[in-house]
């Protein structure tokens, strides 16, 4: 028999489709199967720092399965170990973990279900060290969480990105242009790889395989010479040329990962036009990849993850992250994945397949 009577649930980091499906599964399993009380923490760790939370009842999580975003709100800038405090017109950073621990205790939360990516798991690992039981649920459109082969939100983002690439295809054909489409994914190329293969992109550039501009241009020039009057380049925001660096859009100092990537598509268009003489255009898909209704596959995964998190908790597990591994639900220690990112291996089977059907990685 578990001592757990009341839990908190939060969504941290960048949002993604399927967060509400997890909140629903956690809350309904907790209320229905385990007769627990559930508190929804607002805006991720920010709500724990500022003591903002509310009870969640059955009706609060009804009709949210297909809803994008998160009914609890989120923040990818609230890091309790590095929290910005305004002082005499200056911003100073302080560790406010003790404040978070106090709010967990005074609200009588016996455990937290932390739905998030690597930043959130790093935050959860810190709370575990301070005696708070946390169970993690992996989300991210980037699919880059260590130890987990598929995060929810990824399938929806791939679907959105592939649909966009399909649309770019028709306008590329009409105007005989090179269309460079920039996809999210941070330092991992999963999203560009999957969407690129799904849409038959001619060139896929990912962070894990540094590209050579000349090779990219050779492929485009060759296509043009053999009568292919358009080309599609799917590029990860974190892609970089051999010996070169990523393109940074901005820094968000309070964020667990302060660097925001973006702009590589514009750089590539300029480079491609000058080295091939072909007309090129850039499209940056941006946050549209994080929005909208989760696909049925993501709804199923999110629901299984949420329910499994509760099962783990009630079985006495502590400090575990629910994962999808080798085709089934499993769990790993949160501490073992905190601060790590899962990258595309250069020899990944999908990279081989893409190469086999004539896709270039610019290397
Ligand atoms: O981690 C999800 C993600 O969408 C990344 O793909 C992207 O680099 C980043 O978040 C963008 O962050 P923000 O919402 O702060 O612009």
Coordinates of C-alpha atoms and ligand atoms in Angstrom, one line a residue:
X1 CA 0.0 0.0 0.0
X2 CA 1.5 3.4 -1.1
X3 CA 1.7 6.4 1.2
X4 CA 1.0 8.7 -1.7
X5 CA -2.2 10.7 -1.2
X6 CA -1.6 13.9 -3.3
X7 CA 0.5 14.5 -6.3
X8 CA 1.4 17.5 -8.4
X9 CA 1.7 17.5 -12.2
X10 CA 3.6 20.0 -14.2
X11 CA 4.6 20.6 -17.9
X12 CA 8.0 22.2 -18.3
X13 CA 10.1 23.3 -21.3
X14 CA 8.9 24.0 -24.8
X15 CA 5.3 22.8 -25.4
X16 CA 4.4 20.1 -27.8
X17 CA 1.3 18.3 -29.0
X18 CA 0.2 15.6 -26.5
X19 CA 0.9 17.4 -23.2
X20 CA -2.8 17.6 -22.4
X21 CA -3.2 13.9 -23.2
X22 CA -0.6 13.1 -20.6
X23 CA -2.2 15.5 -18.0
X24 CA -5.5 13.8 -18.7
X25 CA -4.1 10.3 -18.3
X26 CA -2.2 11.2 -15.1
X27 CA -5.2 12.9 -13.5
X28 CA -7.8 10.3 -14.5
X29 CA -5.6 7.4 -13.5
X30 CA -4.8 9.1 -10.2
X31 CA -8.5 10.0 -9.4
X32 CA -10.1 6.9 -10.8
X33 CA -7.7 4.0 -10.3
X34 CA -5.7 5.2 -7.2
X35 CA -8.1 7.6 -5.5
X36 CA -5.4 10.4 -5.1
X37 CA -5.7 14.1 -5.1
X38 CA -4.1 15.9 -8.1
X39 CA -2.7 19.4 -8.2
X40 CA -1.9 21.1 -11.5
X41 CA 1.2 23.3 -11.2
X42 CA 1.1 26.3 -13.4
X43 CA 3.8 27.2 -15.9
X44 CA 6.2 24.4 -15.1
X45 CA 8.9 25.1 -12.5
X46 CA 7.8 28.7 -12.4
X47 CA 4.6 27.7 -10.7
X48 CA 6.6 25.8 -8.1
X49 CA 8.9 28.8 -7.5
X50 CA 5.9 31.2 -7.2
X51 CA 3.5 28.7 -5.4
X52 CA 0.9 28.7 -8.2
X53 CA -1.1 25.5 -8.4
X54 CA -4.7 24.4 -8.5
X55 CA -6.6 21.1 -7.8
X56 CA -7.5 19.1 -10.9
X57 CA -10.8 17.3 -11.0
X58 CA -12.2 14.9 -13.6
X59 CA -14.1 17.7 -15.4
X60 CA -10.9 19.8 -15.6
X61 CA -9.3 17.2 -17.9
X62 CA -12.3 16.1 -19.9
X63 CA -12.2 17.0 -23.6
X64 CA -8.5 17.8 -23.6
X65 CA -7.2 14.6 -25.2
X66 CA -7.0 16.2 -28.7
X67 CA -6.1 19.7 -27.6
X68 CA -2.6 21.0 -28.5
X69 CA -0.5 23.0 -26.0
X70 CA -0.9 22.5 -22.2
X71 CA -3.9 23.6 -20.0
X72 CA -1.3 24.1 -17.2
X73 CA 1.0 26.5 -19.2
X74 CA 4.7 25.9 -19.4
X75 CA 8.0 27.8 -19.2
X76 CA 11.3 27.0 -20.7
X77 CA 13.0 29.8 -18.8
X78 CA 12.3 28.9 -15.2
X79 CA 15.3 27.1 -13.8
X80 CA 15.2 27.0 -10.0
X81 CA 18.9 26.6 -9.8
X82 CA 19.5 29.7 -11.9
X83 CA 16.5 32.0 -11.4
X84 CA 16.6 35.6 -12.4
X85 CA 15.9 38.1 -9.6
X86 CA 15.7 41.9 -10.3
X87 CA 17.7 43.9 -7.9
X88 CA 18.4 47.6 -8.1
X89 CA 17.7 47.6 -11.8
X90 CA 20.1 44.7 -12.3
X91 CA 19.3 41.0 -12.9
X92 CA 21.0 38.5 -10.6
X93 CA 20.7 34.8 -10.7
X94 CA 20.0 32.8 -7.6
X95 CA 19.4 29.2 -6.6
X96 CA 15.8 29.1 -5.3
X97 CA 15.5 25.3 -4.9
X98 CA 14.7 25.7 -1.2
X99 CA 11.7 27.8 -2.1
X100 CA 10.5 25.1 -4.4
X101 CA 11.0 22.4 -1.8
X102 CA 9.1 24.5 0.8
X103 CA 6.1 24.9 -1.6
X104 CA 6.0 21.2 -2.3
X105 CA 6.0 20.5 1.4
X106 CA 3.4 23.2 2.4
X107 CA 1.0 22.0 -0.3
X108 CA 1.5 18.4 0.9
X109 CA 2.5 17.0 -2.5
X110 CA 3.9 13.5 -1.9
X111 CA 5.3 13.3 -5.5
X112 CA 5.6 15.3 -8.7
X113 CA 4.9 14.1 -12.2
X114 CA 7.2 16.2 -14.3
X115 CA 6.3 16.2 -18.0
X116 CA 9.2 17.6 -20.0
X117 CA 12.4 17.3 -21.9
X118 CA 16.1 17.3 -20.8
X119 CA 15.9 20.7 -19.1
X120 CA 12.9 19.6 -17.0
X121 CA 14.6 16.3 -16.2
X122 CA 17.7 18.2 -15.1
X123 CA 15.4 20.3 -12.8
X124 CA 13.7 17.1 -11.5
X125 CA 17.1 15.5 -10.8
X126 CA 17.9 18.5 -8.6
X127 CA 14.6 18.1 -6.7
X128 CA 15.2 14.4 -6.2
X129 CA 18.6 15.3 -4.6
X130 CA 16.5 17.5 -2.2
X131 CA 14.3 14.7 -1.2
X132 CA 11.3 15.3 -3.5
X133 CA 10.0 12.2 -5.4
X134 CA 9.7 13.0 -9.1
X135 CA 8.5 10.7 -11.9
X136 CA 9.4 12.0 -15.4
X137 CA 7.4 11.8 -18.6
X138 CA 9.4 12.5 -21.7
X139 CA 8.1 15.1 -24.2
X140 CA 9.7 16.9 -27.0
X141 CA 9.2 17.4 -30.7
X142 CA 13.0 17.1 -30.9
X143 CA 12.9 13.4 -29.9
X144 CA 16.3 13.9 -28.3
X145 CA 15.8 12.6 -24.8
X146 CA 18.5 10.2 -23.7
X147 CA 17.2 6.7 -23.0
X148 CA 13.9 7.1 -24.9
X149 CA 13.4 6.0 -28.5
X150 CA 10.2 8.0 -29.0
X151 CA 8.9 11.0 -27.2
X152 CA 5.3 12.1 -27.7
X153 CA 4.9 15.2 -29.8
X154 CA 7.5 14.0 -32.3
X155 CA 5.1 12.2 -34.6
X156 CA 2.8 15.3 -34.8
X157 CA 5.8 17.5 -35.5
X158 CA 7.0 15.2 -38.2
X159 CA 3.5 15.2 -39.7
X160 CA 3.3 19.0 -39.7
X161 CA 6.8 19.4 -41.1
X162 CA 6.2 16.8 -43.8
X163 CA 2.9 18.4 -44.9
X164 CA 4.8 21.8 -45.1
X165 CA 7.5 20.2 -47.2
X166 CA 4.9 18.7 -49.5
X167 CA 3.4 22.1 -50.0
X168 CA 6.8 23.7 -50.7
X169 CA 7.3 21.0 -53.3
X170 CA 4.5 22.2 -55.6
X171 CA 5.7 25.9 -55.5
X172 CA 9.3 24.8 -56.0
X173 CA 8.2 22.9 -59.1
X174 CA 6.2 25.8 -60.5
X175 CA 9.1 28.3 -60.1
X176 CA 12.0 26.0 -60.7
X177 CA 13.7 27.0 -57.5
X178 CA 15.8 25.6 -54.8
X179 CA 13.7 25.7 -51.6
X180 CA 15.5 25.5 -48.3
X181 CA 13.2 24.6 -45.4
X182 CA 14.5 25.0 -41.9
X183 CA 13.1 22.6 -39.2
X184 CA 13.5 22.7 -35.4
X185 CA 15.2 20.0 -33.4
X186 CA 18.0 21.8 -31.5
X187 CA 21.2 19.8 -31.7
X188 CA 19.5 16.6 -33.0
X189 CA 18.4 15.9 -36.5
X190 CA 15.5 13.5 -35.9
X191 CA 12.8 15.8 -37.0
X192 CA 14.5 16.9 -40.2
X193 CA 15.6 13.3 -41.0
X194 CA 12.1 11.9 -40.6
X195 CA 10.2 14.7 -42.3
X196 CA 12.9 14.9 -45.0
X197 CA 12.6 11.2 -45.8
X198 CA 8.7 11.3 -45.6
X199 CA 8.6 14.2 -48.1
X200 CA 11.3 12.9 -50.4
X201 CA 13.6 15.9 -49.8
X202 CA 16.6 15.9 -52.1
X203 CA 19.1 17.0 -49.5
X204 CA 18.8 16.6 -45.7
X205 CA 21.2 18.5 -43.5
X206 CA 21.4 17.5 -39.9
X207 CA 23.6 18.5 -36.9
X208 CA 25.2 15.1 -36.6
X209 CA 26.6 15.1 -40.2
X210 CA 28.5 18.2 -41.0
X211 CA 27.9 19.3 -44.6
X212 CA 30.3 20.7 -47.2
X213 CA 28.8 23.6 -49.2
X214 CA 30.5 22.5 -52.4
X215 CA 28.9 19.0 -52.1
X216 CA 25.5 20.5 -51.5
X217 CA 26.0 22.8 -54.6
X218 CA 27.3 19.9 -56.7
X219 CA 24.1 17.9 -56.0
X220 CA 21.9 20.9 -56.9
X221 CA 23.8 21.7 -60.0
X222 CA 23.7 18.1 -61.1
X223 CA 20.0 17.9 -60.6
X224 CA 19.5 21.1 -62.6
X225 CA 21.7 19.7 -65.5
X226 CA 19.8 16.5 -65.8
X227 CA 16.5 18.4 -66.1
X228 CA 15.3 18.4 -62.5
X229 CA 14.4 22.1 -62.4
X230 CA 13.7 22.3 -58.7
X231 CA 15.2 20.9 -55.4
X232 CA 14.1 20.7 -51.8
X233 CA 16.6 21.0 -49.0
X234 CA 15.4 20.1 -45.5
X235 CA 17.8 21.6 -42.9
X236 CA 17.9 21.2 -39.2
X237 CA 18.2 24.5 -37.3
X238 CA 21.4 22.9 -35.7
X239 CA 23.1 21.9 -38.9
X240 CA 26.6 23.2 -39.5
X241 CA 29.2 23.2 -42.2
X242 CA 32.4 21.1 -41.8
X243 CA 34.7 23.2 -39.7
X244 CA 32.0 25.9 -39.2
X245 CA 29.5 26.6 -36.5
X246 CA 25.7 26.7 -35.9
X247 CA 23.7 29.9 -36.5
X248 CA 22.4 31.3 -33.3
X249 CA 19.2 33.4 -33.3
X250 CA 19.3 34.6 -29.6
X251 CA 20.3 33.8 -26.1
X252 CA 17.8 33.3 -23.2
X253 CA 20.0 33.5 -20.2
X254 CA 17.5 32.1 -17.6
X255 CA 16.8 29.0 -19.7
X256 CA 18.5 25.7 -18.9
X257 CA 19.8 25.7 -22.5
X258 CA 20.2 29.5 -23.2
X259 CA 21.0 29.1 -26.9
X260 CA 18.2 29.4 -29.4
X261 CA 19.2 28.3 -32.9
X262 CA 17.8 29.7 -36.1
X263 CA 18.7 31.3 -39.4
X264 CA 20.7 28.6 -41.1
X265 CA 18.2 28.5 -44.0
X266 CA 18.8 32.1 -44.9
X267 CA 22.6 31.6 -44.8
X268 CA 22.3 28.5 -47.0
X269 CA 20.1 30.3 -49.6
X270 CA 22.8 33.1 -49.9
X271 CA 25.6 30.5 -50.1
X272 CA 23.7 28.3 -52.7
X273 CA 22.7 31.2 -54.9
X274 CA 26.3 32.5 -55.1
X275 CA 27.8 29.1 -55.7
X276 CA 25.2 27.6 -58.2
X277 CA 23.6 30.7 -59.7
X278 CA 20.2 28.9 -59.1
X279 CA 17.4 30.9 -57.6
X280 CA 16.7 29.9 -54.0
X281 CA 14.2 30.7 -51.2
X282 CA 14.2 30.0 -47.5
X283 CA 11.2 28.9 -45.3
X284 CA 11.6 28.7 -41.6
X285 CA 8.8 26.5 -40.2
X286 CA 9.3 27.6 -36.6
X287 CA 6.8 27.1 -33.8
X288 CA 4.1 25.8 -36.1
X289 CA 5.9 22.5 -35.6
X290 CA 5.0 22.6 -31.9
X291 CA 1.3 23.4 -32.3
X292 CA -2.0 21.8 -33.2
X293 CA -3.8 18.6 -32.4
X294 CA -1.6 15.6 -31.6
X295 CA -1.7 12.7 -34.1
X296 CA -3.5 9.5 -32.9
X297 CA -0.1 7.9 -32.4
X298 CA 1.0 10.7 -30.1
X299 CA -2.3 10.6 -28.2
X300 CA -1.9 6.8 -27.6
X301 CA 1.8 7.2 -26.6
X302 CA 1.0 10.2 -24.3
X303 CA -1.9 8.3 -22.6
X304 CA 0.3 5.2 -22.1
X305 CA 3.1 7.4 -20.7
X306 CA 0.7 9.2 -18.2
X307 CA -0.9 6.0 -17.0
X308 CA 2.5 4.2 -16.6
X309 CA 3.9 7.2 -14.6
X310 CA 1.1 6.6 -12.1
X311 CA 1.6 2.9 -12.0
X312 CA 5.3 3.4 -11.3
X313 CA 4.6 5.9 -8.5
X314 CA 2.1 3.6 -6.8
X315 CA 4.5 0.7 -7.1
X316 CA 6.9 2.6 -5.0
X317 CA 9.3 3.8 -7.7
X318 CA 11.2 7.1 -7.2
X319 CA 13.2 9.3 -9.5
X320 CA 12.3 7.3 -12.6
X321 CA 11.6 8.5 -16.2
X322 CA 9.0 6.7 -18.2
X323 CA 10.5 5.7 -21.6
X324 CA 9.7 3.9 -24.8
X325 CA 12.5 1.4 -25.6
X326 CA 12.6 -1.5 -27.9
X327 CA 9.0 -1.3 -28.7
X328 CA 7.6 -1.1 -25.2
X329 CA 7.2 1.0 -22.1
X330 CA 10.0 0.9 -19.7
X331 CA 11.7 3.3 -17.2
X332 CA 15.2 4.6 -16.4
X333 CA 16.7 6.8 -13.6
X334 CA 16.0 10.5 -14.2
X335 CA 19.5 11.2 -13.0
X336 CA 21.0 9.0 -15.7
X337 CA 19.5 11.1 -18.5
X338 CA 19.6 14.6 -17.0
X339 CA 21.6 17.0 -19.2
X340 CA 22.1 14.5 -22.0
X341 CA 20.8 14.6 -25.5
X342 CA 20.1 11.7 -27.8
X343 CA 21.6 12.4 -31.3
X344 CA 21.1 10.7 -34.6
X345 CA 24.0 8.1 -35.1
X346 CA 25.7 8.8 -38.4
X347 CA 25.1 5.1 -39.2
X348 CA 21.4 5.1 -38.3
X349 CA 19.4 2.8 -40.5
X350 CA 17.2 5.7 -41.7
X351 CA 20.3 7.6 -42.8
X352 CA 21.4 4.5 -44.8
X353 CA 17.9 4.2 -46.3
X354 CA 17.8 7.8 -47.3
X355 CA 21.3 7.6 -48.9
X356 CA 20.1 4.4 -50.8
X357 CA 17.2 6.3 -52.4
X358 CA 19.5 9.0 -53.6
X359 CA 19.2 11.6 -50.8
X360 CA 22.3 13.6 -50.1
X361 CA 23.5 14.7 -46.6
X362 CA 25.9 17.1 -48.1
X363 CA 28.9 15.1 -46.9
Ligands
LIG1 O1 13.0 21.9 -27.7 C1 11.9 22.3 -28.5 C2 12.2 23.4 -29.4 O2 11.1 23.7 -30.2 C3 13.5 23.3 -30.2 O3 13.2 22.5 -31.4 C4 13.8 24.7 -30.5 O4 15.2 24.9 -30.8 C5 13.4 25.4 -29.3 O5 12.5 24.6 -28.6 C6 12.8 26.8 -29.4 O6 12.6 27.4 -28.2 P1 11.7 28.7 -28.0 O7 10.3 28.2 -27.8 O8 12.2 29.2 -26.7 O9 11.9 29.6 -29.1

